[in-house]
Amino acid sequence: MTMTCWETVNAYAFRALGHGERLLPREDFTLCQQFSLIGSGMIWNVYFGLLALLAGFFLATAVALGKNAASPWLRKPCEWFIFLFRGSPLFIQFFLAYEALVLLPRAGIEIFGLTVQTSWLSRAWAGALIVLFLNTAAYTAEIFHGALRSIPKGDLEAADAYGLTGWAKFRRIQWPTMLRLAWPAYTNEAIFLFHATTLVFFSGFPAFQQRGDALYYAKYFVDKTFNPFVPYPIVAFYFILLTLGLIWIFGRINARLNRHLPANTRVRLRLRPQIIR
Amino acid sequence: MFAYCSDPSQLDGLTWLSCYLTTGKHFDFYWSFVTVLTLLAVTAPAALAFGFAGAMAARAPFLPLRVIGKTYTAMVRGIPDIIFFLFFVIALDQGIEWIMHQVRCPDWSEPIRQGLEFRVCPEAKVPHGSAPQSVHRIYGAGLAVFTFALVFGAFVANVLSGAMAAVPRAQLETGESYGMSQGQVFRRILVPQMWVYALPGLSNLWMILLKATPLLFLLGVQDVVYWARELGGAKTSAFEYPHPDWRLWYFLVLLVFYLAMTKVSEIFLTRLQRRLSHGQATADGEAQRRAAA
């Protein structure tokens, strides 16, 4: 039962979502099988990274503003939130979240006579996404907070002089400048968030019906073949592609955020190393 | 531990808890915190050494050495480090055994990679098959530390080469004008001054290293995560101390441990930064001078 490479791609390209061949490859372990299955797992990495990044962006803006607030009732909770998620390993956060979510009653929770289902929360697609969302929100909030504090004084004074206050001042002056200043650091955060998605199936969350991410399948191949020299470089290859794509998109946004500035004062994207959180 | 713990089934409340928390396995759990701290204490200087070597190589005048240094620092970017951790440990393990195989069994005729298996001659096994369990554990931990040091060394190299470039050029020229050789300028002027520039980056890395320690669990070291899972899992009445699934509580303890470590590190590093800035030509050093004046 040998398959051509195209058949293999068809069989496994969407295996991570539960489509195609039900059984994972048990023999041959050809390059084609490894590339299709690991690539299929990348769907989950992109899913986690993209949604956590999008949702985290808005929460991060709110938390950064909260941390910048004068009232301690607003500031303290935001500081604690940031410390909690930045001060502990993501690995432990995943474990803890999974254990906590599993404890929710299986039958669901009664709220005002309505039964709210909770079992989906302990599944990776929801549970891990929530953890990643909160985690990236905390890291991003710290970046945005730093940017908020370094908005040029003149910009704010100019806003006051024009009579801008409250929401209008935030929307038209503070927010765009904060984004512009924070963008290089935020690009790094996005890259490392995508890297962090490889932890999902390695910590608490089990892969349902062997639907896992890229690293899950790579580990599967390594366990079967005892050969780390093929599957892990394949994951690395996919991640380098993903990183290059991200850098390109974020670079375009950065150019747009800086378009009003003279070319020599623009903020340049500079990749800084940071790893496991 | 205590005399009254001889029959746990007769106990309840706090006495039960005091006995439960002092079982042999719990002491293994407490020791695993020491293990984590020990590994940190070994890994951090090792990573610093790797990083220092990398940074020196990256600014070496000899081209091949410079290429090696730059490749090393660029290597870890763009690839999730967990892949490095998983890859290096196996690759290193197999690499060592392959070399031992070439040295000790030159007459071995069978291929090492037989289809799916990696087979070296029995004499080339590291550690030796007959070695006690503790040797295997120490070897595993050693591989883990080496991998950690290698990966973090690349980041340290990045930070240090930035710091070396940040030392004001005039300082080095002053050294040269006093007739110091390149090596003397490096040792006496550059290295003592670069730390203040390197510290923010290094403290960042320290925090990251701290938070990467639970990954030791993935490398097969019996660390805090291993014991938290082991002890927290539901225990049936077949066990001396039956209890439902308590992993949540054990992981909460780990969370508090890491948060406390982060807090303590933050306080310590802030103090260190203030100390290192003393007398330096930086904004921080200038602020200290003004406050004193």
mmCIF file of N, CA and C in Angstrom, chain A residues 14 16 19 29 32 40 46 55 59 78 81 113 124-125 134 141-142 152-153 157 173 191 206 217 245 255 258:
data_model
loop_
_atom_site.group_PDB
_atom_site.id
_atom_site.type_symbol
_atom_site.label_atom_id
_atom_site.label_comp_id
_atom_site.label_asym_id
_atom_site.label_seq_id
_atom_site.Cartn_x
_atom_site.Cartn_y
_atom_site.Cartn_z
ATOM 1 N N PHE A 14 -5.009 17.867 5.917
ATOM 2 C CA PHE A 14 -5.935 18.419 6.908
ATOM 3 C C PHE A 14 -6.191 17.433 8.039
ATOM 4 N N ALA A 16 -4.835 17.368 10.878
ATOM 5 C CA ALA A 16 -4.878 18.052 12.175
ATOM 6 C C ALA A 16 -6.283 18.540 12.492
ATOM 7 N N HIS A 19 -9.750 15.711 9.095
ATOM 8 C CA HIS A 19 -10.142 15.256 7.760
ATOM 9 C C HIS A 19 -9.081 14.318 7.199
ATOM 10 N N PHE A 29 7.473 6.332 6.650
ATOM 11 C CA PHE A 29 7.864 7.641 7.202
ATOM 12 C C PHE A 29 8.672 8.418 6.176
ATOM 13 N N CYS A 32 7.748 12.983 2.358
ATOM 14 C CA CYS A 32 6.461 13.528 1.943
ATOM 15 C C CYS A 32 5.447 13.434 3.074
ATOM 16 N N SER A 40 0.330 20.079 8.267
ATOM 17 C CA SER A 40 -1.054 20.065 8.714
ATOM 18 C C SER A 40 -1.144 20.541 10.164
ATOM 19 N N VAL A 46 -0.905 28.304 13.699
ATOM 20 C CA VAL A 46 -1.364 29.571 13.142
ATOM 21 C C VAL A 46 -2.675 29.991 13.799
ATOM 22 N N ALA A 55 -7.118 38.980 19.660
ATOM 23 C CA ALA A 55 -7.901 39.286 20.861
ATOM 24 C C ALA A 55 -7.021 39.952 21.909
ATOM 25 N N LEU A 59 -7.284 43.564 24.616
ATOM 26 C CA LEU A 59 -7.159 43.496 26.075
ATOM 27 C C LEU A 59 -5.887 44.223 26.526
ATOM 28 N N CYS A 78 -4.380 45.822 37.281
ATOM 29 C CA CYS A 78 -3.685 45.682 36.001
ATOM 30 C C CYS A 78 -2.234 45.274 36.227
ATOM 31 N N PHE A 81 -2.191 41.609 37.185
ATOM 32 C CA PHE A 81 -2.455 40.776 36.013
ATOM 33 C C PHE A 81 -1.168 40.590 35.199
ATOM 34 N N GLY A 113 -31.343 29.498 35.185
ATOM 35 C CA GLY A 113 -32.176 28.507 34.526
ATOM 36 C C GLY A 113 -31.612 27.973 33.219
ATOM 37 N N ALA A 124 -8.249 21.736 23.939
ATOM 38 C CA ALA A 124 -7.128 22.631 23.610
ATOM 39 C C ALA A 124 -7.573 23.856 22.812
ATOM 40 N N TRP A 125 -8.460 23.660 21.830
ATOM 41 C CA TRP A 125 -8.782 24.777 20.938
ATOM 42 C C TRP A 125 -9.360 25.955 21.696
ATOM 43 N N LEU A 134 -4.569 35.471 27.304
ATOM 44 C CA LEU A 134 -4.252 36.237 28.516
ATOM 45 C C LEU A 134 -2.754 36.494 28.612
ATOM 46 N N ALA A 141 0.649 44.273 27.014
ATOM 47 C CA ALA A 141 0.259 45.409 27.849
ATOM 48 C C ALA A 141 1.500 46.096 28.400
ATOM 49 N N GLU A 142 2.500 45.290 28.802
ATOM 50 C CA GLU A 142 3.728 45.878 29.340
ATOM 51 C C GLU A 142 4.431 46.703 28.257
ATOM 52 N N PRO A 152 5.929 61.580 23.232
ATOM 53 C CA PRO A 152 6.557 62.898 23.412
ATOM 54 C C PRO A 152 5.601 63.888 24.079
ATOM 55 N N LYS A 153 6.162 64.623 25.023
ATOM 56 C CA LYS A 153 5.357 65.592 25.783
ATOM 57 C C LYS A 153 4.686 66.587 24.843
ATOM 58 N N GLU A 157 0.811 68.073 24.586
ATOM 59 C CA GLU A 157 0.542 69.501 24.755
ATOM 60 C C GLU A 157 -0.167 70.069 23.524
ATOM 61 N N ILE A 173 -4.478 60.959 19.093
ATOM 62 C CA ILE A 173 -3.087 61.305 19.422
ATOM 63 C C ILE A 173 -2.364 60.156 20.131
ATOM 64 N N ILE A 191 6.123 37.304 17.170
ATOM 65 C CA ILE A 191 6.932 36.168 16.731
ATOM 66 C C ILE A 191 7.040 35.125 17.839
ATOM 67 N N PRO A 206 -4.418 17.569 26.151
ATOM 68 C CA PRO A 206 -4.195 16.396 25.313
ATOM 69 C C PRO A 206 -4.699 16.652 23.900
ATOM 70 N N TYR A 217 3.179 16.331 15.872
ATOM 71 C CA TYR A 217 3.427 15.344 14.821
ATOM 72 C C TYR A 217 4.915 15.074 14.652
ATOM 73 N N GLY A 245 7.046 35.566 7.162
ATOM 74 C CA GLY A 245 5.748 36.134 6.794
ATOM 75 C C GLY A 245 5.307 37.194 7.783
ATOM 76 N N ALA A 255 5.547 50.492 8.477
ATOM 77 C CA ALA A 255 5.762 51.550 7.500
ATOM 78 C C ALA A 255 4.566 52.494 7.470
ATOM 79 N N ASN A 258 4.410 54.822 10.448
ATOM 80 C CA ASN A 258 5.457 55.846 10.441
ATOM 81 C C ASN A 258 5.412 56.743 9.212
#
